[in-house]
RNA sequence: GGAAGCAUAGCUCAGCUGGUUCAGAGCAUCUGCCUUACAAGCAGAGGGUCCGCGGUUCGAACCCGUGUGCUUCCA
């Protein structure tokens, strides 16, 4: 449509709009300062059609040169961007809409008619005046009310605000100084940014449900803010006795408070702070320990609770905040009622058990990261519970086979190793717990139970079929099992408690849920290293067996060329059983007709009497290894010969490099000898 | 429009202070096993341009810049 320019000659400026009814509220026309088409209009005015209001033509680089005609009608009352333009250029604001969407008095025309009717009518009226240039279909984004599904019209209104600047200060400082610690820490950034650019808080809502704002109006529009209606009336009478005598009633504000305006009191209000600020519970529990919540409400709720805490009690509301992730479906969508993509928790608990559901959520919940809910994790949890149950069955089955006075020297190593692992992992897990790395903690315990305990330890101490087991080994195994269950208890409370009580008769009150973790000694690193070595040997031999098509039942003879016979002596029983070796002997020479392999710097020779052995593959593998280690030595030497590296690297890093170098050289030597 | 975050195995993700926990886990895949706790299991294996480009450093998955893609919050 065309707006007439205020000039001697008849001249128009053409403007496009999808909301023609809003022209009644126009208070300017805006063009880009660099637009040659409109440069001559500097300082000029134009007339708003129909109402014939004379408004300025303003220049602002907010305008997109390419878009439409390059000229924008500015309606500060009914568009947020126009409103900001109006503020910047000091434009008047004309609110042309009533609350019910009809045109207001201020519109000057079509008063009382619905906005959509006016939208059509005004086009006809403009056309009659010859001001319509062109009409075309146009698709644009329009907001609809979530509740009433009605098109939302931006409109100016009076609202209540809470001044935030002062309150934000101590709240920001507390988090910056880790007086209140965030987990994970990355949310500090977000918080800092928001708090240092904090805006005043619009606390009024036009809803029927909620706490009404405690403000009262008199007939002259004066406002009385008070705790109660009585107090408001008293203030009214005191200030305006004459008016109060004539009109004794005050009208309370109909707007209610934003729901967060009460929620921000939560940490103290749960202890009854409002009615009794000095009560015992509050004194004992406040400030509280840890708030667990979602990162999406860090501003709505967390920041405001912190501000309220300092504002009203002078103290922080809590010491730590743990932000969980948001559970999403497999496609990464938020779970919601309207999408219907929330899993049925009760059904899942029926199908898998409460512990398993808890497991599946915990295993995939790194703090602050969203988790995609996957049924596969339920299976993993179920399998894990089964694994522990079966381990319990195995161990419990030994109870009747316990015997005194047995020689358990062959399994002592296993027990010492497992106890050391338990101590080691337990320390790791407590560190993770302290840092709220909950999923990592669970993964660590999971691996300790499944791999260390079930796959290695139990196999190492397991008596042969129908053979008795030493009481000492049994008791220590039970003790280890108990401690594993205890570590796991926070994650799987029901299953662990159940197994704990099946493992042994318990006295009243001897429950996992109240049991304290023992103080573990510092684990012996020698034992741990020997354990890894033993595992490495077993895995290497098994791998060799598979690669050479030895059947599990084929009994082998193992010859070992080592400088560390003491170690092998200690674990002979375990080793022989784990690799199905009938014999373990020591040698210092190559064993002819055997498969040879190298573990660290020990040379192992496998003979299988009844099986024809082809060592070609084995030799090829060793040659590949040899090549790798030679390259490795070169790269390490390069580092060690680099003066800057030697000068700059930390002492332990340097030492480590030297050790790597020596180890690799020893390995090469061993490989070369084996291949000779 | 403003801001924050993410990008690592086929999938979902760990990886803290730059250097052996350094390229990992689970699932999936392949091979062999009904071995007397467990086949929902056991044993073994394969699989990677740590998104692209540039920089800092003796040294980068990690720090900085930049590009691309995605997510979220605010307006």
mmCIF file of N, CA, C and O in Angstrom, chain A residues 332-395:
data_model
loop_
_atom_site.group_PDB
_atom_site.id
_atom_site.type_symbol
_atom_site.label_atom_id
_atom_site.label_comp_id
_atom_site.label_asym_id
_atom_site.label_seq_id
_atom_site.Cartn_x
_atom_site.Cartn_y
_atom_site.Cartn_z
ATOM 1 N N UNK A 332 16.237 -38.762 19.776
ATOM 2 C CA UNK A 332 16.765 -37.556 20.391
ATOM 3 C C UNK A 332 15.697 -36.553 20.759
ATOM 4 O O UNK A 332 15.995 -35.432 21.114
ATOM 5 N N UNK A 333 14.420 -36.968 20.682
ATOM 6 C CA UNK A 333 13.359 -36.030 21.047
ATOM 7 C C UNK A 333 13.113 -36.091 22.541
ATOM 8 O O UNK A 333 13.228 -37.140 23.156
ATOM 9 N N UNK A 334 12.780 -34.921 23.089
ATOM 10 C CA UNK A 334 12.403 -34.869 24.493
ATOM 11 C C UNK A 334 11.184 -35.746 24.685
ATOM 12 O O UNK A 334 10.324 -35.802 23.820
ATOM 13 N N UNK A 335 11.130 -36.393 25.846
ATOM 14 C CA UNK A 335 9.936 -37.177 26.104
ATOM 15 C C UNK A 335 8.819 -36.231 26.524
ATOM 16 O O UNK A 335 9.038 -35.336 27.334
ATOM 17 N N UNK A 336 7.662 -36.430 25.943
ATOM 18 C CA UNK A 336 6.569 -35.539 26.293
ATOM 19 C C UNK A 336 5.245 -36.260 26.162
ATOM 20 O O UNK A 336 5.120 -37.238 25.424
ATOM 21 N N UNK A 337 4.275 -35.733 26.886
ATOM 22 C CA UNK A 337 2.948 -36.337 26.849
ATOM 23 C C UNK A 337 2.345 -36.207 25.462
ATOM 24 O O UNK A 337 1.738 -37.129 24.954
ATOM 25 N N UNK A 338 2.566 -35.026 24.841
ATOM 26 C CA UNK A 338 1.893 -34.821 23.559
ATOM 27 C C UNK A 338 2.479 -35.702 22.459
ATOM 28 O O UNK A 338 1.774 -36.136 21.568
ATOM 29 N N UNK A 339 3.797 -35.978 22.539
ATOM 30 C CA UNK A 339 4.386 -36.866 21.530
ATOM 31 C C UNK A 339 4.069 -38.328 21.837
ATOM 32 O O UNK A 339 4.140 -39.180 20.980
ATOM 33 N N UNK A 340 3.756 -38.591 23.103
ATOM 34 C CA UNK A 340 3.459 -39.963 23.495
ATOM 35 C C UNK A 340 4.660 -40.880 23.391
ATOM 36 O O UNK A 340 4.534 -42.073 23.173
ATOM 37 N N UNK A 341 5.834 -40.307 23.543
ATOM 38 C CA UNK A 341 7.035 -41.143 23.378
ATOM 39 C C UNK A 341 7.707 -41.492 24.706
ATOM 40 O O UNK A 341 8.845 -41.921 24.729
ATOM 41 N N UNK A 342 6.998 -41.267 25.806
ATOM 42 C CA UNK A 342 7.565 -41.657 27.089
ATOM 43 C C UNK A 342 7.380 -43.149 27.285
ATOM 44 O O UNK A 342 6.302 -43.673 27.043
ATOM 45 N N UNK A 343 8.433 -43.838 27.722
ATOM 46 C CA UNK A 343 8.255 -45.262 28.002
ATOM 47 C C UNK A 343 7.382 -45.413 29.245
ATOM 48 O O UNK A 343 7.350 -44.531 30.092
ATOM 49 N N UNK A 344 6.705 -46.516 29.344
ATOM 50 C CA UNK A 344 5.870 -46.785 30.500
ATOM 51 C C UNK A 344 6.759 -47.371 31.592
ATOM 52 O O UNK A 344 7.110 -48.545 31.573
ATOM 53 N N UNK A 345 7.119 -46.503 32.549
ATOM 54 C CA UNK A 345 8.067 -46.918 33.591
ATOM 55 C C UNK A 345 7.555 -48.116 34.383
ATOM 56 O O UNK A 345 8.309 -49.042 34.670
ATOM 57 N N UNK A 346 6.282 -48.084 34.733
ATOM 58 C CA UNK A 346 5.761 -49.178 35.544
ATOM 59 C C UNK A 346 5.812 -50.493 34.768
ATOM 60 O O UNK A 346 6.122 -51.540 35.318
ATOM 61 N N UNK A 347 5.549 -50.385 33.458
ATOM 62 C CA UNK A 347 5.629 -51.581 32.630
ATOM 63 C C UNK A 347 7.073 -52.095 32.584
ATOM 64 O O UNK A 347 7.332 -53.289 32.692
ATOM 65 N N UNK A 348 8.007 -51.167 32.447
ATOM 66 C CA UNK A 348 9.425 -51.568 32.396
ATOM 67 C C UNK A 348 9.850 -52.204 33.706
ATOM 68 O O UNK A 348 10.621 -53.158 33.721
ATOM 69 N N UNK A 349 9.346 -51.660 34.809
ATOM 70 C CA UNK A 349 9.686 -52.242 36.110
ATOM 71 C C UNK A 349 9.083 -53.641 36.217
ATOM 72 O O UNK A 349 9.730 -54.558 36.717
ATOM 73 N N UNK A 350 7.865 -53.788 35.707
ATOM 74 C CA UNK A 350 7.267 -55.126 35.695
ATOM 75 C C UNK A 350 8.104 -56.090 34.865
ATOM 76 O O UNK A 350 8.316 -57.237 35.235
ATOM 77 N N UNK A 351 8.577 -55.611 33.723
ATOM 78 C CA UNK A 351 9.310 -56.489 32.809
ATOM 79 C C UNK A 351 10.728 -56.791 33.281
ATOM 80 O O UNK A 351 11.231 -57.892 33.101
ATOM 81 N N UNK A 352 11.391 -55.779 33.830
ATOM 82 C CA UNK A 352 12.815 -55.944 34.119
ATOM 83 C C UNK A 352 13.175 -55.815 35.600
ATOM 84 O O UNK A 352 14.255 -56.223 36.000
ATOM 85 N N UNK A 353 12.319 -55.201 36.380
ATOM 86 C CA UNK A 353 12.637 -54.951 37.784
ATOM 87 C C UNK A 353 13.128 -53.525 37.979
ATOM 88 O O UNK A 353 13.728 -52.936 37.090
ATOM 89 N N UNK A 354 12.866 -53.013 39.172
ATOM 90 C CA UNK A 354 13.188 -51.613 39.456
ATOM 91 C C UNK A 354 14.692 -51.357 39.379
ATOM 92 O O UNK A 354 15.140 -50.328 38.884
ATOM 93 N N UNK A 355 15.486 -52.309 39.875
ATOM 94 C CA UNK A 355 16.938 -52.125 39.845
ATOM 95 C C UNK A 355 17.456 -52.003 38.424
ATOM 96 O O UNK A 355 18.351 -51.216 38.142
ATOM 97 N N UNK A 356 16.911 -52.810 37.541
ATOM 98 C CA UNK A 356 17.379 -52.800 36.157
ATOM 99 C C UNK A 356 17.031 -51.476 35.484
ATOM 100 O O UNK A 356 17.840 -50.910 34.748
ATOM 101 N N UNK A 357 15.840 -50.966 35.753
ATOM 102 C CA UNK A 357 15.457 -49.675 35.183
ATOM 103 C C UNK A 357 16.404 -48.596 35.705
ATOM 104 O O UNK A 357 16.899 -47.756 34.954
ATOM 105 N N UNK A 358 16.678 -48.666 36.996
ATOM 106 C CA UNK A 358 17.599 -47.706 37.587
ATOM 107 C C UNK A 358 18.992 -47.842 36.942
ATOM 108 O O UNK A 358 19.625 -46.851 36.597
ATOM 109 N N UNK A 359 19.440 -49.067 36.783
ATOM 110 C CA UNK A 359 20.733 -49.324 36.154
ATOM 111 C C UNK A 359 20.796 -48.706 34.760
ATOM 112 O O UNK A 359 21.752 -48.028 34.397
ATOM 113 N N UNK A 360 19.756 -48.939 33.972
ATOM 114 C CA UNK A 360 19.789 -48.504 32.571
ATOM 115 C C UNK A 360 19.857 -46.991 32.467
ATOM 116 O O UNK A 360 20.468 -46.454 31.564
ATOM 117 N N UNK A 361 19.242 -46.310 33.424
ATOM 118 C CA UNK A 361 19.293 -44.857 33.398
ATOM 119 C C UNK A 361 20.651 -44.365 33.898
ATOM 120 O O UNK A 361 21.274 -43.490 33.312
ATOM 121 N N UNK A 362 21.140 -44.993 34.969
ATOM 122 C CA UNK A 362 22.398 -44.549 35.570
ATOM 123 C C UNK A 362 23.605 -44.786 34.668
ATOM 124 O O UNK A 362 24.526 -43.989 34.634
ATOM 125 N N UNK A 363 23.592 -45.899 33.949
ATOM 126 C CA UNK A 363 24.773 -46.265 33.162
ATOM 127 C C UNK A 363 24.977 -45.277 32.012
ATOM 128 O O UNK A 363 26.076 -45.138 31.489
ATOM 129 N N UNK A 364 23.904 -44.581 31.636
ATOM 130 C CA UNK A 364 24.030 -43.699 30.477
ATOM 131 C C UNK A 364 23.737 -42.261 30.852
ATOM 132 O O UNK A 364 23.266 -41.490 30.047
ATOM 133 N N UNK A 365 24.005 -41.885 32.083
ATOM 134 C CA UNK A 365 23.710 -40.532 32.527
ATOM 135 C C UNK A 365 24.942 -39.761 32.946
ATOM 136 O O UNK A 365 25.109 -39.464 34.106
ATOM 137 N N UNK A 366 25.823 -39.451 32.024
ATOM 138 C CA UNK A 366 26.910 -38.581 32.432
ATOM 139 C C UNK A 366 26.293 -37.249 32.820
ATOM 140 O O UNK A 366 25.374 -36.786 32.168
ATOM 141 N N UNK A 367 26.790 -36.662 33.901
ATOM 142 C CA UNK A 367 26.166 -35.461 34.440
ATOM 143 C C UNK A 367 25.999 -34.391 33.378
ATOM 144 O O UNK A 367 26.929 -34.075 32.650
ATOM 145 N N UNK A 368 24.809 -33.845 33.274
ATOM 146 C CA UNK A 368 24.582 -32.707 32.406
ATOM 147 C C UNK A 368 24.430 -33.045 30.943
ATOM 148 O O UNK A 368 24.095 -32.197 30.145
ATOM 149 N N UNK A 369 24.687 -34.282 30.574
ATOM 150 C CA UNK A 369 24.478 -34.647 29.174
ATOM 151 C C UNK A 369 23.166 -35.403 29.046
ATOM 152 O O UNK A 369 22.814 -36.184 29.916
ATOM 153 N N UNK A 370 22.494 -35.182 27.968
ATOM 154 C CA UNK A 370 21.240 -35.877 27.759
ATOM 155 C C UNK A 370 21.502 -37.339 27.516
ATOM 156 O O UNK A 370 22.583 -37.725 27.078
ATOM 157 N N UNK A 371 20.518 -38.145 27.809
ATOM 158 C CA UNK A 371 20.692 -39.557 27.500
ATOM 159 C C UNK A 371 19.571 -40.009 26.602
ATOM 160 O O UNK A 371 18.414 -39.640 26.778
ATOM 161 N N UNK A 372 19.940 -40.763 25.607
ATOM 162 C CA UNK A 372 18.947 -41.320 24.708
ATOM 163 C C UNK A 372 18.515 -42.642 25.308
ATOM 164 O O UNK A 372 19.336 -43.527 25.499
ATOM 165 N N UNK A 373 17.264 -42.739 25.620
ATOM 166 C CA UNK A 373 16.804 -43.948 26.267
ATOM 167 C C UNK A 373 16.767 -45.104 25.280
ATOM 168 O O UNK A 373 16.200 -45.010 24.213
ATOM 169 N N UNK A 374 17.412 -46.192 25.670
ATOM 170 C CA UNK A 374 17.555 -47.325 24.768
ATOM 171 C C UNK A 374 17.253 -48.611 25.531
ATOM 172 O O UNK A 374 17.814 -48.856 26.594
ATOM 173 N N UNK A 375 16.357 -49.393 24.968
ATOM 174 C CA UNK A 375 15.984 -50.644 25.633
ATOM 175 C C UNK A 375 17.182 -51.574 25.808
ATOM 176 O O UNK A 375 17.205 -52.416 26.691
ATOM 177 N N UNK A 376 18.180 -51.410 24.968
ATOM 178 C CA UNK A 376 19.365 -52.249 25.048
ATOM 179 C C UNK A 376 20.035 -52.156 26.407
ATOM 180 O O UNK A 376 20.604 -53.129 26.904
ATOM 181 N N UNK A 377 19.936 -50.974 27.003
ATOM 182 C CA UNK A 377 20.538 -50.804 28.308
ATOM 183 C C UNK A 377 19.792 -51.590 29.380
ATOM 184 O O UNK A 377 20.375 -52.007 30.375
ATOM 185 N N UNK A 378 18.495 -51.772 29.155
ATOM 186 C CA UNK A 378 17.731 -52.597 30.085
ATOM 187 C C UNK A 378 18.257 -54.025 30.042
ATOM 188 O O UNK A 378 18.404 -54.678 31.077
ATOM 189 N N UNK A 379 18.551 -54.480 28.834
ATOM 190 C CA UNK A 379 19.066 -55.839 28.716
ATOM 191 C C UNK A 379 20.422 -55.985 29.377
ATOM 192 O O UNK A 379 20.717 -56.967 30.040
ATOM 193 N N UNK A 380 21.236 -54.960 29.195
ATOM 194 C CA UNK A 380 22.550 -54.997 29.824
ATOM 195 C C UNK A 380 22.397 -55.098 31.344
ATOM 196 O O UNK A 380 23.091 -55.862 32.002
ATOM 197 N N UNK A 381 21.490 -54.319 31.890
ATOM 198 C CA UNK A 381 21.260 -54.331 33.330
ATOM 199 C C UNK A 381 20.709 -55.664 33.796
ATOM 200 O O UNK A 381 21.133 -56.195 34.821
ATOM 201 N N UNK A 382 19.794 -56.198 33.025
ATOM 202 C CA UNK A 382 19.220 -57.491 33.393
ATOM 203 C C UNK A 382 20.299 -58.568 33.379
ATOM 204 O O UNK A 382 20.419 -59.373 34.298
ATOM 205 N N UNK A 383 21.116 -58.558 32.333
ATOM 206 C CA UNK A 383 22.181 -59.553 32.243
ATOM 207 C C UNK A 383 23.154 -59.433 33.408
ATOM 208 O O UNK A 383 23.671 -60.422 33.915
ATOM 209 N N UNK A 384 23.401 -58.191 33.806
ATOM 210 C CA UNK A 384 24.329 -57.965 34.905
ATOM 211 C C UNK A 384 23.766 -58.521 36.219
ATOM 212 O O UNK A 384 24.481 -59.171 36.984
ATOM 213 N N UNK A 385 22.489 -58.287 36.440
ATOM 214 C CA UNK A 385 21.862 -58.828 37.654
ATOM 215 C C UNK A 385 21.910 -60.359 37.636
ATOM 216 O O UNK A 385 22.193 -60.993 38.655
ATOM 217 N N UNK A 386 21.649 -60.924 36.477
ATOM 218 C CA UNK A 386 21.730 -62.379 36.355
ATOM 219 C C UNK A 386 23.134 -62.870 36.652
ATOM 220 O O UNK A 386 23.341 -63.903 37.295
ATOM 221 N N UNK A 387 24.104 -62.117 36.154
ATOM 222 C CA UNK A 387 25.497 -62.517 36.342
ATOM 223 C C UNK A 387 25.806 -62.608 37.837
ATOM 224 O O UNK A 387 26.411 -63.569 38.305
ATOM 225 N N UNK A 388 25.373 -61.596 38.582
ATOM 226 C CA UNK A 388 25.657 -61.605 40.017
ATOM 227 C C UNK A 388 24.913 -62.725 40.715
ATOM 228 O O UNK A 388 25.415 -63.339 41.645
ATOM 229 N N UNK A 389 23.702 -62.951 40.257
ATOM 230 C CA UNK A 389 22.912 -64.030 40.844
ATOM 231 C C UNK A 389 23.617 -65.367 40.645
ATOM 232 O O UNK A 389 23.719 -66.183 41.572
ATOM 233 N N UNK A 390 24.122 -65.569 39.451
ATOM 234 C CA UNK A 390 24.819 -66.819 39.156
ATOM 235 C C UNK A 390 26.117 -66.934 39.934
ATOM 236 O O UNK A 390 26.486 -68.019 40.385
ATOM 237 N N UNK A 391 26.800 -65.817 40.109
ATOM 238 C CA UNK A 391 28.026 -65.828 40.899
ATOM 239 C C UNK A 391 27.690 -66.231 42.327
ATOM 240 O O UNK A 391 28.418 -67.015 42.964
ATOM 241 N N UNK A 392 26.573 -65.694 42.818
ATOM 242 C CA UNK A 392 26.133 -66.054 44.164
ATOM 243 C C UNK A 392 25.859 -67.554 44.261
ATOM 244 O O UNK A 392 26.276 -68.214 45.206
ATOM 245 N N UNK A 393 25.196 -68.096 43.236
ATOM 246 C CA UNK A 393 24.896 -69.531 43.240
ATOM 247 C C UNK A 393 26.178 -70.350 43.295
ATOM 248 O O UNK A 393 26.279 -71.339 44.021
ATOM 249 N N UNK A 394 27.170 -69.905 42.515
ATOM 250 C CA UNK A 394 28.441 -70.627 42.483
ATOM 251 C C UNK A 394 29.101 -70.617 43.858
ATOM 252 O O UNK A 394 29.457 -71.659 44.414
ATOM 253 N N UNK A 395 29.239 -69.426 44.418
ATOM 254 C CA UNK A 395 29.945 -69.288 45.680
ATOM 255 C C UNK A 395 29.192 -70.001 46.799
ATOM 256 O O UNK A 395 29.769 -70.723 47.613
#
